Amino acid sequence: MSLSVIWSHLKEKGAARTISIMANRIFDCHFDFKYKTDTINRISLQDLTVAGANKERGSFYQPTMALSFNRLLKAIPLPPESVLVDFGCGKGRVLLLAVLGGMKKAVGIEFSPQLCRIAESNINIVEKAIGARLEITVIEGDVTDYEIEDDQNVFFFFNPFDDVILEAVVENMKKSLQRKPREVAIVYYNPVHSHIMAQHFLLKNRYIIGGEEYVLYSAC
Ligand SMILES: C[S@@+](CC[C@H](N)C(=O)[O-])C[C@H]1O[C@@H](n2cnc3c(N)ncnc32)[C@H](O)[C@@H]1O
């Protein structure tokens, strides 16, 4: 973590949360160390080839912290037979943590072909390490083109894109819920555009885990 990032965390989040974030980032190397995967390094979208008009609206690749995510899974009430969708799945860390943590399936949508290949390789590495196939699918494409399936009920966002793209995905979630009403958990990590979620979904809880903020919504 660079000094400028630490300084901006200190200003925005205060000393206690900043120390907690730094401690979590240090422990975070453990996931890649354990499985020999490649999920950790942050990559700017400028360094990636992305087709389509939405590159400018996307956030750079940065993984969710494994320790915090595992604690979050224990803290939130999850719908039965959980099938997670990670909108902007990057190198696939959340997909792996979700399925290793007991979810039935995980699907990741990612518009960078390079990140998709790394995610697929990470999944293969973990499958070999544990000697079992994992129910994980990586879909190369833009989230705005993705049609949500009826069995998907946990929607995860790590501040992946701007308000315009989030609005489009929220519309897709609402269409899916109208077609097939069901219990869902919507998790928004680093909720920069939380006002959009709050307009359409019910705010259930706010969690500070490892110094980071996660907001949980359900269908109204
Ligand atoms: C902050 S990273 C989160 C990675 C992963 N979800 C995690 O939590 O470990 C955001 C990711 O969203 C992807 N992304 C941004 N806009 C997208 C879009 N319109 N369609 C698909 N992927 C997108 C980026 O390429 C990046 O990998």
CSV table of C-alpha atoms and ligand atoms in Angstrom, one decimal:
chain,number,residue,atom,x,y,z
A,1,MET,CA,0.0,0.0,0.0
A,2,SER,CA,1.6,3.3,-1.1
A,3,LEU,CA,1.9,6.3,1.3
A,4,SER,CA,-0.6,8.3,-0.7
A,5,VAL,CA,-3.2,5.5,-0.3
A,6,ILE,CA,-2.5,5.2,3.4
A,7,TRP,CA,-2.9,9.0,3.7
A,8,SER,CA,-6.3,9.0,1.8
A,9,HIS,CA,-7.5,6.1,4.0
A,10,LEU,CA,-6.5,8.0,7.1
A,11,LYS,CA,-8.4,11.1,6.0
A,12,GLU,CA,-11.5,9.1,4.9
A,13,LYS,CA,-11.6,6.3,7.4
A,14,GLY,CA,-9.7,7.3,10.5
A,15,ALA,CA,-6.7,5.6,12.2
A,16,ALA,CA,-8.3,2.5,13.6
A,17,ARG,CA,-9.8,1.4,10.2
A,18,THR,CA,-6.6,2.3,8.4
A,19,ILE,CA,-4.5,0.1,10.7
A,20,SER,CA,-7.1,-2.7,10.3
A,21,ILE,CA,-7.0,-2.4,6.5
A,22,MET,CA,-3.2,-2.5,6.5
A,23,ALA,CA,-3.1,-5.6,8.8
A,24,ASN,CA,-5.6,-7.4,6.5
A,25,ARG,CA,-3.6,-6.5,3.4
A,26,ILE,CA,-0.5,-8.1,4.9
A,27,PHE,CA,-2.4,-11.3,5.9
A,28,ASP,CA,-4.0,-11.2,2.4
A,29,CYS,CA,-0.9,-12.7,0.7
A,30,HIS,CA,-1.8,-16.0,2.5
A,31,PHE,CA,-4.4,-17.0,-0.2
A,32,ASP,CA,-1.9,-16.9,-3.1
A,33,PHE,CA,0.8,-18.4,-0.9
A,34,LYS,CA,-1.4,-21.3,0.1
A,35,TYR,CA,-2.6,-22.2,-3.5
A,36,LYS,CA,0.2,-20.7,-5.6
A,37,THR,CA,-2.5,-18.7,-7.5
A,38,ASP,CA,-2.1,-15.2,-8.9
A,39,THR,CA,-4.8,-13.0,-7.5
A,40,ILE,CA,-3.1,-10.2,-5.6
A,41,ASN,CA,-1.5,-7.6,-7.9
A,42,ARG,CA,-3.6,-4.6,-8.7
A,43,ILE,CA,-3.8,-3.8,-12.5
A,44,SER,CA,-5.0,-0.6,-14.1
A,45,LEU,CA,-7.5,-0.9,-16.9
A,46,GLN,CA,-5.1,1.2,-19.1
A,47,ASP,CA,-2.8,-1.8,-19.0
A,48,LEU,CA,-5.5,-4.2,-20.2
A,49,THR,CA,-7.2,-4.7,-23.6
A,50,VAL,CA,-11.0,-4.3,-23.2
A,51,ALA,CA,-13.4,-4.3,-26.1
A,52,GLY,CA,-16.6,-2.1,-26.1
A,53,ALA,CA,-17.4,1.3,-24.9
A,54,ASN,CA,-17.4,0.8,-21.1
A,55,LYS,CA,-13.7,0.6,-20.3
A,56,GLU,CA,-13.6,4.2,-19.1
A,57,ARG,CA,-16.5,3.5,-16.8
A,58,GLY,CA,-14.8,0.6,-15.1
A,59,SER,CA,-12.6,0.4,-12.0
A,60,PHE,CA,-9.0,-1.1,-12.0
A,61,TYR,CA,-8.5,-4.6,-10.9
A,62,GLN,CA,-7.9,-5.0,-7.2
A,63,PRO,CA,-8.9,-8.2,-5.3
A,64,THR,CA,-11.3,-8.4,-2.3
A,65,MET,CA,-9.4,-9.2,0.8
A,66,ALA,CA,-9.7,-12.9,1.5
A,67,LEU,CA,-9.8,-12.7,5.3
A,68,SER,CA,-12.6,-10.1,5.2
A,69,PHE,CA,-14.6,-11.9,2.6
A,70,ASN,CA,-14.5,-15.1,4.6
A,71,ARG,CA,-15.6,-13.3,7.7
A,72,LEU,CA,-18.4,-11.6,5.7
A,73,LEU,CA,-19.7,-15.0,4.5
A,74,LYS,CA,-20.0,-16.0,8.2
A,75,ALA,CA,-21.7,-12.7,9.2
A,76,ILE,CA,-24.4,-12.4,6.5
A,77,PRO,CA,-27.6,-14.4,6.2
A,78,LEU,CA,-27.3,-16.2,2.9
A,79,PRO,CA,-30.2,-17.5,0.9
A,80,PRO,CA,-30.4,-21.3,0.6
A,81,GLU,CA,-28.5,-23.0,-2.2
A,82,SER,CA,-26.5,-19.9,-2.7
A,83,VAL,CA,-25.3,-19.1,-6.3
A,84,LEU,CA,-23.0,-16.1,-6.4
A,85,VAL,CA,-22.5,-13.7,-9.3
A,86,ASP,CA,-19.4,-11.5,-9.1
A,87,PHE,CA,-20.0,-8.5,-11.4
A,88,GLY,CA,-16.4,-7.7,-12.6
A,89,CYS,CA,-14.7,-10.9,-11.2
A,90,GLY,CA,-11.1,-9.9,-12.1
A,91,LYS,CA,-8.8,-12.8,-11.3
A,92,GLY,CA,-11.5,-14.9,-9.7
A,93,ARG,CA,-10.6,-14.7,-6.1
A,94,VAL,CA,-14.2,-14.0,-4.8
A,95,LEU,CA,-15.5,-16.9,-7.0
A,96,LEU,CA,-13.0,-19.3,-5.4
A,97,LEU,CA,-13.6,-18.0,-1.9
A,98,ALA,CA,-17.4,-18.3,-2.3
A,99,VAL,CA,-17.3,-22.0,-3.5
A,100,LEU,CA,-14.5,-23.0,-1.1
A,101,GLY,CA,-16.6,-21.3,1.6
A,102,GLY,CA,-19.6,-23.6,0.8
A,103,MET,CA,-21.7,-21.8,-1.8
A,104,LYS,CA,-23.2,-24.1,-4.4
A,105,LYS,CA,-21.9,-22.3,-7.5
A,106,ALA,CA,-20.2,-19.0,-8.5
A,107,VAL,CA,-20.3,-17.1,-11.8
A,108,GLY,CA,-18.0,-14.3,-12.7
A,109,ILE,CA,-18.4,-11.7,-15.4
A,110,GLU,CA,-15.3,-9.9,-16.6
A,111,PHE,CA,-14.7,-7.7,-19.6
A,112,SER,CA,-10.9,-8.1,-19.7
A,113,PRO,CA,-9.8,-11.2,-21.6
A,114,GLN,CA,-6.5,-11.2,-19.9
A,115,LEU,CA,-8.1,-11.2,-16.4
A,116,CYS,CA,-10.5,-14.0,-17.6
A,117,ARG,CA,-7.5,-16.2,-18.6
A,118,ILE,CA,-5.8,-15.6,-15.2
A,119,ALA,CA,-9.1,-16.4,-13.4
A,120,GLU,CA,-9.5,-19.7,-15.3
A,121,SER,CA,-5.9,-20.6,-14.6
A,122,ASN,CA,-6.4,-19.8,-10.8
A,123,ILE,CA,-9.5,-22.0,-10.8
A,124,ASN,CA,-7.5,-24.9,-12.4
A,125,ILE,CA,-4.7,-24.4,-9.9
A,126,VAL,CA,-7.1,-24.6,-6.9
A,127,GLU,CA,-8.9,-27.6,-8.4
A,128,LYS,CA,-5.6,-29.5,-8.8
A,129,ALA,CA,-4.6,-28.5,-5.3
A,130,ILE,CA,-7.8,-29.8,-3.7
A,131,GLY,CA,-8.3,-32.7,-6.1
A,132,ALA,CA,-11.9,-31.7,-7.0
A,133,ARG,CA,-13.8,-29.8,-9.6
A,134,LEU,CA,-15.3,-26.5,-8.5
A,135,GLU,CA,-18.7,-25.2,-9.7
A,136,ILE,CA,-17.3,-21.9,-11.1
A,137,THR,CA,-17.9,-20.3,-14.5
A,138,VAL,CA,-16.0,-17.3,-15.8
A,139,ILE,CA,-17.9,-15.4,-18.6
A,140,GLU,CA,-15.9,-13.0,-20.7
A,141,GLY,CA,-18.0,-10.0,-21.5
A,142,ASP,CA,-19.5,-6.8,-20.3
A,143,VAL,CA,-21.8,-6.9,-17.3
A,144,THR,CA,-24.4,-4.8,-19.1
A,145,ASP,CA,-24.9,-7.7,-21.6
A,146,TYR,CA,-25.3,-10.4,-19.0
A,147,GLU,CA,-28.7,-11.9,-18.4
A,148,ILE,CA,-29.1,-12.9,-14.8
A,149,GLU,CA,-30.3,-16.5,-14.3
A,150,ASP,CA,-33.2,-17.7,-12.1
A,151,ASP,CA,-31.0,-19.7,-9.6
A,152,GLN,CA,-28.6,-16.8,-8.9
A,153,ASN,CA,-29.3,-15.3,-5.6
A,154,VAL,CA,-26.1,-13.6,-4.2
A,155,PHE,CA,-24.9,-10.6,-6.1
A,156,PHE,CA,-21.5,-9.3,-5.3
A,157,PHE,CA,-20.0,-5.9,-6.3
A,158,PHE,CA,-16.5,-4.6,-5.3
A,159,ASN,CA,-16.9,-1.1,-6.5
A,160,PRO,CA,-16.4,-2.4,-10.1
A,161,PHE,CA,-17.9,0.4,-12.2
A,162,ASP,CA,-19.5,3.9,-12.2
A,163,ASP,CA,-23.1,4.8,-11.6
A,164,VAL,CA,-24.2,4.5,-15.3
A,165,ILE,CA,-23.1,0.8,-15.5
A,166,LEU,CA,-24.4,0.1,-12.0
A,167,GLU,CA,-27.9,1.5,-13.0
A,168,ALA,CA,-27.9,-0.9,-16.0
A,169,VAL,CA,-27.0,-3.9,-13.9
A,170,VAL,CA,-29.6,-2.9,-11.2
A,171,GLU,CA,-32.3,-2.9,-14.0
A,172,ASN,CA,-31.2,-6.4,-15.0
A,173,MET,CA,-31.4,-7.6,-11.4
A,174,LYS,CA,-34.9,-6.1,-11.1
A,175,LYS,CA,-36.0,-7.8,-14.4
A,176,SER,CA,-34.7,-11.1,-13.1
A,177,LEU,CA,-36.5,-10.7,-9.8
A,178,GLN,CA,-39.8,-9.7,-11.5
A,179,ARG,CA,-39.5,-12.8,-13.7
A,180,LYS,CA,-38.6,-15.1,-10.8
A,181,PRO,CA,-39.2,-13.5,-7.3
A,182,ARG,CA,-36.8,-15.0,-4.8
A,183,GLU,CA,-34.7,-14.3,-1.7
A,184,VAL,CA,-31.5,-12.5,-2.7
A,185,ALA,CA,-28.5,-11.0,-0.9
A,186,ILE,CA,-26.8,-8.1,-2.7
A,187,VAL,CA,-23.4,-7.3,-1.3
A,188,TYR,CA,-21.8,-4.0,-2.2
A,189,TYR,CA,-18.2,-3.7,-1.0
A,190,ASN,CA,-16.7,-0.1,-1.0
A,191,PRO,CA,-20.2,1.2,-1.9
A,192,VAL,CA,-19.3,4.3,-3.8
A,193,HIS,CA,-22.7,4.5,-5.5
A,194,SER,CA,-24.8,3.1,-2.7
A,195,HIS,CA,-27.6,5.7,-3.4
A,196,ILE,CA,-28.4,3.7,-6.5
A,197,MET,CA,-28.8,0.4,-4.7
A,198,ALA,CA,-30.8,2.2,-1.9
A,199,GLN,CA,-33.3,3.5,-4.5
A,200,HIS,CA,-34.1,0.0,-5.7
A,201,PHE,CA,-33.4,-2.4,-2.8
A,202,LEU,CA,-33.8,-2.7,0.9
A,203,LEU,CA,-30.8,-1.8,3.0
A,204,LYS,CA,-30.4,-4.7,5.5
A,205,ASN,CA,-27.1,-4.1,7.2
A,206,ARG,CA,-23.7,-2.4,7.0
A,207,TYR,CA,-20.6,-4.2,8.1
A,208,ILE,CA,-17.1,-2.9,8.7
A,209,ILE,CA,-14.8,-6.0,8.4
A,210,GLY,CA,-11.0,-5.7,8.3
A,211,GLY,CA,-11.5,-1.9,8.2
A,212,GLU,CA,-13.5,-2.2,5.0
A,213,GLU,CA,-17.2,-1.4,4.4
A,214,TYR,CA,-19.7,-3.9,3.0
A,215,VAL,CA,-23.4,-3.1,2.6
A,216,LEU,CA,-26.0,-5.8,2.4
A,217,TYR,CA,-29.3,-5.2,0.5
A,218,SER,CA,-32.3,-7.5,-0.2
A,219,ALA,CA,-35.1,-7.4,-2.7
A,220,CYS,CA,-37.9,-5.1,-1.6
B,1,LIG,C1,-12.2,-3.8,-8.1
B,1,LIG,S1,-12.1,-5.1,-9.3
B,1,LIG,C2,-12.9,-6.4,-8.3
B,1,LIG,C3,-12.4,-7.8,-8.7
B,1,LIG,C4,-13.2,-9.0,-8.0
B,1,LIG,N1,-14.6,-8.8,-8.0
B,1,LIG,C5,-12.8,-9.0,-6.5
B,1,LIG,O1,-13.5,-8.5,-5.7
B,1,LIG,O2,-11.7,-9.6,-6.2
B,1,LIG,C6,-13.3,-4.6,-10.5
B,1,LIG,C7,-13.3,-5.5,-11.7
B,1,LIG,O3,-14.4,-5.2,-12.6
B,1,LIG,C8,-14.1,-5.3,-13.9
B,1,LIG,N2,-15.0,-4.5,-14.7
B,1,LIG,C9,-15.2,-3.2,-14.7
B,1,LIG,N3,-16.2,-2.8,-15.5
B,1,LIG,C10,-16.7,-3.9,-16.1
B,1,LIG,C11,-17.8,-4.2,-17.0
B,1,LIG,N4,-18.5,-3.2,-17.5
B,1,LIG,N5,-18.0,-5.5,-17.4
B,1,LIG,C12,-17.2,-6.5,-16.9
B,1,LIG,N6,-16.2,-6.3,-16.0
B,1,LIG,C13,-16.0,-5.0,-15.6
B,1,LIG,C14,-12.6,-4.8,-14.0
B,1,LIG,O4,-11.9,-5.3,-15.1
B,1,LIG,C15,-12.0,-5.4,-12.6
B,1,LIG,O5,-11.5,-6.6,-12.9
